[in-house]
mmCIF file of C-alpha atoms in Angstrom:
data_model
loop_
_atom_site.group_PDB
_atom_site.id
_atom_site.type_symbol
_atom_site.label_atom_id
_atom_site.label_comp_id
_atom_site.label_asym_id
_atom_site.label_seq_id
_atom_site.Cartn_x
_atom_site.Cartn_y
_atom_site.Cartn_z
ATOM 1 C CA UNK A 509 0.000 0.000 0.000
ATOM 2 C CA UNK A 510 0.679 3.413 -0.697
ATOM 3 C CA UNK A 511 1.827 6.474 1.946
ATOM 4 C CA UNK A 512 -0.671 9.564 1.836
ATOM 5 C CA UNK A 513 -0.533 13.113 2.676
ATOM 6 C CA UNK A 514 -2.185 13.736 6.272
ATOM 7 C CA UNK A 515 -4.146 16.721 4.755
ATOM 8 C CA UNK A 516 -5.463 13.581 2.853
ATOM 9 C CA UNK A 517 -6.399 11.786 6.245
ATOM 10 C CA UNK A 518 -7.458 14.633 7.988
ATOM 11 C CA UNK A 519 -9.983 15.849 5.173
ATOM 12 C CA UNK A 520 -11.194 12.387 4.903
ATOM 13 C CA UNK A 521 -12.042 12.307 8.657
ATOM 14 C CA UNK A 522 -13.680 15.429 8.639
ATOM 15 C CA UNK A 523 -16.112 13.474 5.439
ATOM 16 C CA UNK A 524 -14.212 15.007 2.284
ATOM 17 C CA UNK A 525 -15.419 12.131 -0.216
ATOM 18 C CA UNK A 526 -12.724 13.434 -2.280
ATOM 19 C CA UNK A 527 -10.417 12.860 -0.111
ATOM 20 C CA UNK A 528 -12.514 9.559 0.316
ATOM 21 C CA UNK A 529 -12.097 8.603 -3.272
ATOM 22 C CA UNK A 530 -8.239 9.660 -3.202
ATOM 23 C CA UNK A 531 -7.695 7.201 -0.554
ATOM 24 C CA UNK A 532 -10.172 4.616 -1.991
ATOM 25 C CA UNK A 533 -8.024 4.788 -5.348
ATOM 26 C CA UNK A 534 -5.085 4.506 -3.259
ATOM 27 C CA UNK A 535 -6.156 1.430 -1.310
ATOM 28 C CA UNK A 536 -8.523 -0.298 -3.629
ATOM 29 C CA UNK A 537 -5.651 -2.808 -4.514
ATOM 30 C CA UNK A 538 -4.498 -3.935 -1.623
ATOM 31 C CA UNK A 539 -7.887 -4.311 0.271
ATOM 32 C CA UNK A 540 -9.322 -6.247 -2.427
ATOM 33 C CA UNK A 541 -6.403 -8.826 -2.900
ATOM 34 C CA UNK A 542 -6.226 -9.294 1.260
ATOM 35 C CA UNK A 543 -9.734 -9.824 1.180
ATOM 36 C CA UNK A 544 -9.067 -12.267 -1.983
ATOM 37 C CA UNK A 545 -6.776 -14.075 -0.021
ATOM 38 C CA UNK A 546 -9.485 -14.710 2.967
ATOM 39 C CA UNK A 547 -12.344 -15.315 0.872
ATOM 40 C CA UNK A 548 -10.391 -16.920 -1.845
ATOM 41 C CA UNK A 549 -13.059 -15.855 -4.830
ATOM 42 C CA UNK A 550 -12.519 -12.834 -6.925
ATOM 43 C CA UNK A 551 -16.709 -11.747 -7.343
ATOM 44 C CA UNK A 552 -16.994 -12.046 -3.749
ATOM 45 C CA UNK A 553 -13.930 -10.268 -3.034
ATOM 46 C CA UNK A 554 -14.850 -7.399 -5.182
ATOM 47 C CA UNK A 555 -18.497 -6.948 -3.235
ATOM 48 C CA UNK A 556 -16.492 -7.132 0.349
ATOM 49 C CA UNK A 557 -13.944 -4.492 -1.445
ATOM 50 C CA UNK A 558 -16.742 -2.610 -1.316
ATOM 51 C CA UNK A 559 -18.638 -3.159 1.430
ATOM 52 C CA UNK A 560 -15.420 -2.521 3.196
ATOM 53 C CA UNK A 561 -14.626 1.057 2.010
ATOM 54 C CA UNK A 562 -18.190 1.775 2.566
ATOM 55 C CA UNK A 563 -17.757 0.350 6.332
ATOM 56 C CA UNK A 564 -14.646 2.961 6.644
ATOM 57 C CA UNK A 565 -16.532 5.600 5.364
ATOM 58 C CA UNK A 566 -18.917 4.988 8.135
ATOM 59 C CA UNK A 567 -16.199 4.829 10.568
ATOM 60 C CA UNK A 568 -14.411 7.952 9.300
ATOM 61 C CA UNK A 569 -14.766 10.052 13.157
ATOM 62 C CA UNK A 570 -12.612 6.833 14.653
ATOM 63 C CA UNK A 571 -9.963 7.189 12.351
ATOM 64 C CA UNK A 572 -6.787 8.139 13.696
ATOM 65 C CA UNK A 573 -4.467 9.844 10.936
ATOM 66 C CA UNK A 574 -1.497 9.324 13.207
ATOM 67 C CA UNK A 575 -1.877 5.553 12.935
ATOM 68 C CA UNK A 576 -2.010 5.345 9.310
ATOM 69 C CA UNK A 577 -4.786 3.984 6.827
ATOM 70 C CA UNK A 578 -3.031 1.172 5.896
ATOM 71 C CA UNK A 579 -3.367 -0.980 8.556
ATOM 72 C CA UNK A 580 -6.799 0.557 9.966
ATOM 73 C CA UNK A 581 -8.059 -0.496 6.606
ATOM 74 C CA UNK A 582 -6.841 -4.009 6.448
ATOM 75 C CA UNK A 583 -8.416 -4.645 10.067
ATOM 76 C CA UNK A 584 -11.923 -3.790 9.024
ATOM 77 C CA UNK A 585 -11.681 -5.527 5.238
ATOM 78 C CA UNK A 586 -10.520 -8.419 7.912
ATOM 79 C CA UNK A 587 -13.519 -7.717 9.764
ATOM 80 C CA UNK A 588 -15.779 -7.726 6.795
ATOM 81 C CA UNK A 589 -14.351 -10.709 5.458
ATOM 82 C CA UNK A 590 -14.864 -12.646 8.904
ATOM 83 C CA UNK A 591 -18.353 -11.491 8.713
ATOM 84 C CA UNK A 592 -18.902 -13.501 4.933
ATOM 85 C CA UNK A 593 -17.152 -15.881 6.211
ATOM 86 C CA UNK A 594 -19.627 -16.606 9.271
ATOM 87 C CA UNK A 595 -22.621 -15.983 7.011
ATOM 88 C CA UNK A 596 -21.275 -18.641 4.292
ATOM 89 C CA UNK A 597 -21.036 -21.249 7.075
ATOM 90 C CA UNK A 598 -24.503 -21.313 8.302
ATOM 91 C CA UNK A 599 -25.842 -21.017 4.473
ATOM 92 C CA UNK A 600 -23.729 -22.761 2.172
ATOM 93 C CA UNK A 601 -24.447 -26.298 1.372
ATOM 94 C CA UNK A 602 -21.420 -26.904 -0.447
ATOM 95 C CA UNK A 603 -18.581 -26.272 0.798
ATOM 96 C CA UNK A 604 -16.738 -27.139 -2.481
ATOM 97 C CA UNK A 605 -17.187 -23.473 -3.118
ATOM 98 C CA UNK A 606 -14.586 -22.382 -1.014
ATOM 99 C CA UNK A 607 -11.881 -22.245 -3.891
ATOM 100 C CA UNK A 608 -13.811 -22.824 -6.502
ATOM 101 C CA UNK A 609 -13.058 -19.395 -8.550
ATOM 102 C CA UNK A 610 -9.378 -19.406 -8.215
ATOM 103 C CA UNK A 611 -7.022 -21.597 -10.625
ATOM 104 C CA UNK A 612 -5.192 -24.417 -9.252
ATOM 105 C CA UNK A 613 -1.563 -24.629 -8.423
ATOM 106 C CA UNK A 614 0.716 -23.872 -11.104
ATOM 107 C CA UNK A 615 3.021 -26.988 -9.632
ATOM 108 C CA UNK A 616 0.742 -30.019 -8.236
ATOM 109 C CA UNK A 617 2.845 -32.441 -6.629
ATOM 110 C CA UNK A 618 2.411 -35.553 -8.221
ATOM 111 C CA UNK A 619 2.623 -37.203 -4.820
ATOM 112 C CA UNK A 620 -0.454 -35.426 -3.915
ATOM 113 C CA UNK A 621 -4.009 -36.525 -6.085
ATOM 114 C CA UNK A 622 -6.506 -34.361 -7.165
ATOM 115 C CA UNK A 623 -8.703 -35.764 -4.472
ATOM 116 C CA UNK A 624 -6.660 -35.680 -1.579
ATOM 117 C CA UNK A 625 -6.345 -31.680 -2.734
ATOM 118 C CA UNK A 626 -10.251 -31.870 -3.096
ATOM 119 C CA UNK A 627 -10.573 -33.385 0.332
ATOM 120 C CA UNK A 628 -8.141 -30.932 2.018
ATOM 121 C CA UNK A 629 -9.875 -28.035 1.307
ATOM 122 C CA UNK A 630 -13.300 -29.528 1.851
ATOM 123 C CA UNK A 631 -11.607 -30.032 5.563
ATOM 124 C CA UNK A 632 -10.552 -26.691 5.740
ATOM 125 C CA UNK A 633 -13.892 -25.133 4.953
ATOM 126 C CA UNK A 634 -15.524 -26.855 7.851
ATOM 127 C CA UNK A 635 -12.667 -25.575 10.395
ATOM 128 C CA UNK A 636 -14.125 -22.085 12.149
ATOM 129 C CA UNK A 637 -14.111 -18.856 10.424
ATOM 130 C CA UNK A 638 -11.422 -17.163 13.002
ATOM 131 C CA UNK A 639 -9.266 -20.168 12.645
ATOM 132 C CA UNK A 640 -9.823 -20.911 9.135
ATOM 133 C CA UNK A 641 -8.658 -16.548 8.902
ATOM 134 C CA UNK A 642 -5.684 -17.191 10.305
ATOM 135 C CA UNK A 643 -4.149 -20.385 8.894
ATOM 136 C CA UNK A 644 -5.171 -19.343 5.501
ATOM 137 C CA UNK A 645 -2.649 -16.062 6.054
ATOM 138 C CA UNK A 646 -0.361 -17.144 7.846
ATOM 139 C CA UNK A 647 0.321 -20.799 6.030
ATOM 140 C CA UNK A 648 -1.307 -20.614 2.634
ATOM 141 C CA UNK A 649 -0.382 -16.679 2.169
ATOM 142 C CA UNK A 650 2.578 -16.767 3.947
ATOM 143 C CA UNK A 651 1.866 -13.005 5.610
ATOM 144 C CA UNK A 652 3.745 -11.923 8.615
ATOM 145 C CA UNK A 653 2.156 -13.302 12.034
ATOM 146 C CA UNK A 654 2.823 -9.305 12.628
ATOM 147 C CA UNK A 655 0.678 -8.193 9.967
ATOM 148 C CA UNK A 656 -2.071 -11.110 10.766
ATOM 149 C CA UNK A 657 -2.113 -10.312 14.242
ATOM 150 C CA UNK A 658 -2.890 -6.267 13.657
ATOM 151 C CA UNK A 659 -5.435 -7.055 11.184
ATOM 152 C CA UNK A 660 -7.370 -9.681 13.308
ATOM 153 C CA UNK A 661 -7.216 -7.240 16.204
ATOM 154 C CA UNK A 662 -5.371 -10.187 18.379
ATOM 155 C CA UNK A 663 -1.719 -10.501 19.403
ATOM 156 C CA UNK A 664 0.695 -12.619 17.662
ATOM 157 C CA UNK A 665 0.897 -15.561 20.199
ATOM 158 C CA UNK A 666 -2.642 -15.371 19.750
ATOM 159 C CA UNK A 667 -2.528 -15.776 16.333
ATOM 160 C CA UNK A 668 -0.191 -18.691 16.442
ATOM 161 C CA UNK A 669 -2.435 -20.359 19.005
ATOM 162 C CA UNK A 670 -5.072 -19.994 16.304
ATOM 163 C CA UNK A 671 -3.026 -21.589 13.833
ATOM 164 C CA UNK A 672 -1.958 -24.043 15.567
ATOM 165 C CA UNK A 673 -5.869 -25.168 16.420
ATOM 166 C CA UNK A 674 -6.202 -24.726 12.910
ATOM 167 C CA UNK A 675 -3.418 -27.199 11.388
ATOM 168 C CA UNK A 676 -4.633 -29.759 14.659
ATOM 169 C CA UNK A 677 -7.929 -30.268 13.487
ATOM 170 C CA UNK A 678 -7.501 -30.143 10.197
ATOM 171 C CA UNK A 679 -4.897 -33.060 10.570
ATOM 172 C CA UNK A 680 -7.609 -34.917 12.614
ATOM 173 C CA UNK A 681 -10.395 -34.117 10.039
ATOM 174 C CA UNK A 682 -7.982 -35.544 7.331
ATOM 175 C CA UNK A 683 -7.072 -38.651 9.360
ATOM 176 C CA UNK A 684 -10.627 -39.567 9.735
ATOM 177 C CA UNK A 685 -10.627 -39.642 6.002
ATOM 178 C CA UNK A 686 -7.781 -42.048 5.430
ATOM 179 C CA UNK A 687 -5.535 -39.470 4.089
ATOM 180 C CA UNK A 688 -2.101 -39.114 6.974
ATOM 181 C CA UNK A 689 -0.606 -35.494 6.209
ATOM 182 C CA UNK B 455 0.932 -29.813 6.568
ATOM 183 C CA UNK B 456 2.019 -26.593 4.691
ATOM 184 C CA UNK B 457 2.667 -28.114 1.225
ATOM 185 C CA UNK B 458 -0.465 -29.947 1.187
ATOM 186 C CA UNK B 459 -2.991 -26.715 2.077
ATOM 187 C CA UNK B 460 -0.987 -24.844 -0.374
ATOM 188 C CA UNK B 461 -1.861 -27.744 -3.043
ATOM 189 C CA UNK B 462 -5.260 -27.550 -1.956
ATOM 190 C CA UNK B 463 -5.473 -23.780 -1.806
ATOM 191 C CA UNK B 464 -3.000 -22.181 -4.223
ATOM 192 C CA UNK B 465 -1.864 -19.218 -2.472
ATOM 193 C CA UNK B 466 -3.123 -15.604 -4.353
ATOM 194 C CA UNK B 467 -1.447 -13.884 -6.915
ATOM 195 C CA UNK B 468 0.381 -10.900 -5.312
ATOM 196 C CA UNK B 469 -0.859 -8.516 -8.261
ATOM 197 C CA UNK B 470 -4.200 -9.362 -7.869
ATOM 198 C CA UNK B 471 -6.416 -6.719 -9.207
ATOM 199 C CA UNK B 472 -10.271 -5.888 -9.008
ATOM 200 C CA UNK B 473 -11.608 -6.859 -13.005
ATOM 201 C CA UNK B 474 -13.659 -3.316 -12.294
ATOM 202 C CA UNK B 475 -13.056 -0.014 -10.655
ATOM 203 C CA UNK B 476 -15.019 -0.469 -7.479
ATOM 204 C CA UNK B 477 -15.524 2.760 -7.185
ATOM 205 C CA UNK B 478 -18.879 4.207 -8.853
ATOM 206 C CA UNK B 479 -20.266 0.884 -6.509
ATOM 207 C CA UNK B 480 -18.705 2.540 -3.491
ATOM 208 C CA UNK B 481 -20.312 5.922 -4.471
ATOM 209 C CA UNK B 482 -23.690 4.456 -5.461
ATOM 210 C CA UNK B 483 -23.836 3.078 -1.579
ATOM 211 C CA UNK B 484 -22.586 6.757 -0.506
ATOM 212 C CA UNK B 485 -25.503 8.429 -2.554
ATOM 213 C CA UNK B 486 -27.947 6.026 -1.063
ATOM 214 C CA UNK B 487 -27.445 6.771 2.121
ATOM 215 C CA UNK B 488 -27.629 10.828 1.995
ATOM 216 C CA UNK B 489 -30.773 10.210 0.388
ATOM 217 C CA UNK B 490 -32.206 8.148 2.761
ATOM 218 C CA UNK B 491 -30.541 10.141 5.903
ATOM 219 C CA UNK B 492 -32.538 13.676 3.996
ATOM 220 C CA UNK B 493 -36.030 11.737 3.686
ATOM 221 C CA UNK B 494 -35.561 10.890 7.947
ATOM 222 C CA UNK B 495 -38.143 13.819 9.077
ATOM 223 C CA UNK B 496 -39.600 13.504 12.325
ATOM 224 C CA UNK B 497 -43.109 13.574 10.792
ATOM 225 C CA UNK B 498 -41.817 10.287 9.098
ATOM 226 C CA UNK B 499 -41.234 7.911 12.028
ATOM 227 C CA UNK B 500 -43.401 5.234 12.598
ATOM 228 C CA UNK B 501 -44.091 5.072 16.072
ATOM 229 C CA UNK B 502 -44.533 2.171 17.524
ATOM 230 C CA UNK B 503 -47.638 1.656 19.848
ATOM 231 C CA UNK B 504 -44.774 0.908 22.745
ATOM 232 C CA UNK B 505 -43.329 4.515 22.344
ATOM 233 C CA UNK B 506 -46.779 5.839 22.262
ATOM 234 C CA UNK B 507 -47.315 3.808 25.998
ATOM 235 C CA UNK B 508 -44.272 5.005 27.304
ATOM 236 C CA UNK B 509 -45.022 8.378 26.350
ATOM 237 C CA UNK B 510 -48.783 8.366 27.721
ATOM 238 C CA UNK B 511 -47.192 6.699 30.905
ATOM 239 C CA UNK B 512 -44.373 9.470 31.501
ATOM 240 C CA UNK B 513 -47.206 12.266 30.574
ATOM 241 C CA UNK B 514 -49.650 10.803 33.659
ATOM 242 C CA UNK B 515 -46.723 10.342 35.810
ATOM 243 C CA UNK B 516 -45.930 14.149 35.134
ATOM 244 C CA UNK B 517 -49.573 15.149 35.858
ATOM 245 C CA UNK B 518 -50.075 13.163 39.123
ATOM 246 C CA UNK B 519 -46.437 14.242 40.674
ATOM 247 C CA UNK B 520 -45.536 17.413 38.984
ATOM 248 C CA UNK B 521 -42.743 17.284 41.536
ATOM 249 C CA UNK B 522 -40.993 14.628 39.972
ATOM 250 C CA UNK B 523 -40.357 16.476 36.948
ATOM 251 C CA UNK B 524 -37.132 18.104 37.840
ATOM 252 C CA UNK B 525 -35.593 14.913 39.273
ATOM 253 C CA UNK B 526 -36.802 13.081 35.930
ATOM 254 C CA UNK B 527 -35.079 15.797 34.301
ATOM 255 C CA UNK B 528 -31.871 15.807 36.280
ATOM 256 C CA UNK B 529 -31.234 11.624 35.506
ATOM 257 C CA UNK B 530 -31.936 12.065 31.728
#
């Protein structure tokens, strides 16, 4: 993400929407691809895009310009994102829709089938939303437990707790199947 | 553990980009909403038969102990 003037931050607090749209333009990147990398499908990523930048416009008289957009940003498209995810678990029949949109790994292992893959992320959709967040950042996305931690609005051993719950049952869910990670 | 998830669920394109500008959606929800926060008139509210008790019920308690008033207005 980019750096902004704080005339820029401070207008937008005050509800400049075109100081709004300066920092939307500025920011519309980066929120939509971390919220890609939560929600994992690029339509749904776009509505949460906006339904983020509509939630910080809405939150404009907590924004501290001191702190910086960046990361005030990423915590409520994290937020957002949480919030689909929670929905999606208590409506979606098929969890197969998870990944569905995005293309599949431009080096499969051999080792590892098509249906073990297939199984694996079925697993992963049924793990909880808050843990499912984190291990999908932190091991599939690689981000910095820093980052993750800020964004979730948790600390970091926190985060690694999650992960750790995370990669447990998900190991349990996949040894139930047959299939020894 | 780590190899097979990211099997499972390729990890995301770093330069992954919006296939719109989000923006005219982010400004339609914007316009909405100081439309609907203009058409909010107090003639407009509904008010629910519950208000309209509470209201009767603070209006007698007035009437009987006029007294009270003051103190009701003091904890508001």
């Amino acid at each position: 993400m980019r750096n902004e003037p704080s005339s820029v931050l401070n207008e937008f607090r005050q509800g400049s929407v075109d100081a709004f749209e300066t920092l939307f333009h500025l920011h519309q990147r980066a929120v939509y691809g971390w919220i890609l990398r939560i929600v994992r499908n690029p339509a749904t990523a776009e509505e949460l895009t906006v339904e983020t930048f509509w939630r910080i416009y809405q939150a404009r008289a907590r924004f501290e310009p001191s702190r910086g957009f960046e990361g005030w940003a990423r915590r409520i498209a994290t937020r957002a994102a949480l919030d689909w995810l929670r929905a999606m678990q208590h409506e979606q029949e098929s969890p197969e829709d998870f990944s569905v949109e995005l293309a599949a790994p431009a080096f499969a292992d051999a080792a590892i089938s098509a249906e073990i893959r297939r199984k694996t992320a079925l697993a992963f959709s049924r793990l909880a939303p808050k843990l499912r967040i984190a291990a999908t950042l932190v091991v599939v996305e690689e981000q910095p437990h820093k980052e993750v931690a800020e964004a979730l609005g948790i600390s970091i051993a926190a985060v690694k707790l999650r992960v750790f719950r995370a990669l447990r049952l998900l190991r349990k869910d996949l040894q139930q199947q047959g299939i020894t990670p | 553990m780590k190899k097979l998830l990211q099997q499972a669920l390729p990890p995301v394109d770093s330069d992954a980009a919006p296939g719109r500008d989000l923006w005219p959606a982010v400004k339609q929800r914007l316009d909405a909403r100081s439309d609907r926060t203009q058409s909010i008139s107090p003639a407009s509210i509904r008010w629910e038969l519950l208000d309209l008790a509470l209201l009767a019920g603070l209006a007698a308690f007035a009437a009987f102990l006029p007294a009270s008033i003051p103190v009701f207005l003091y904890y508001l």
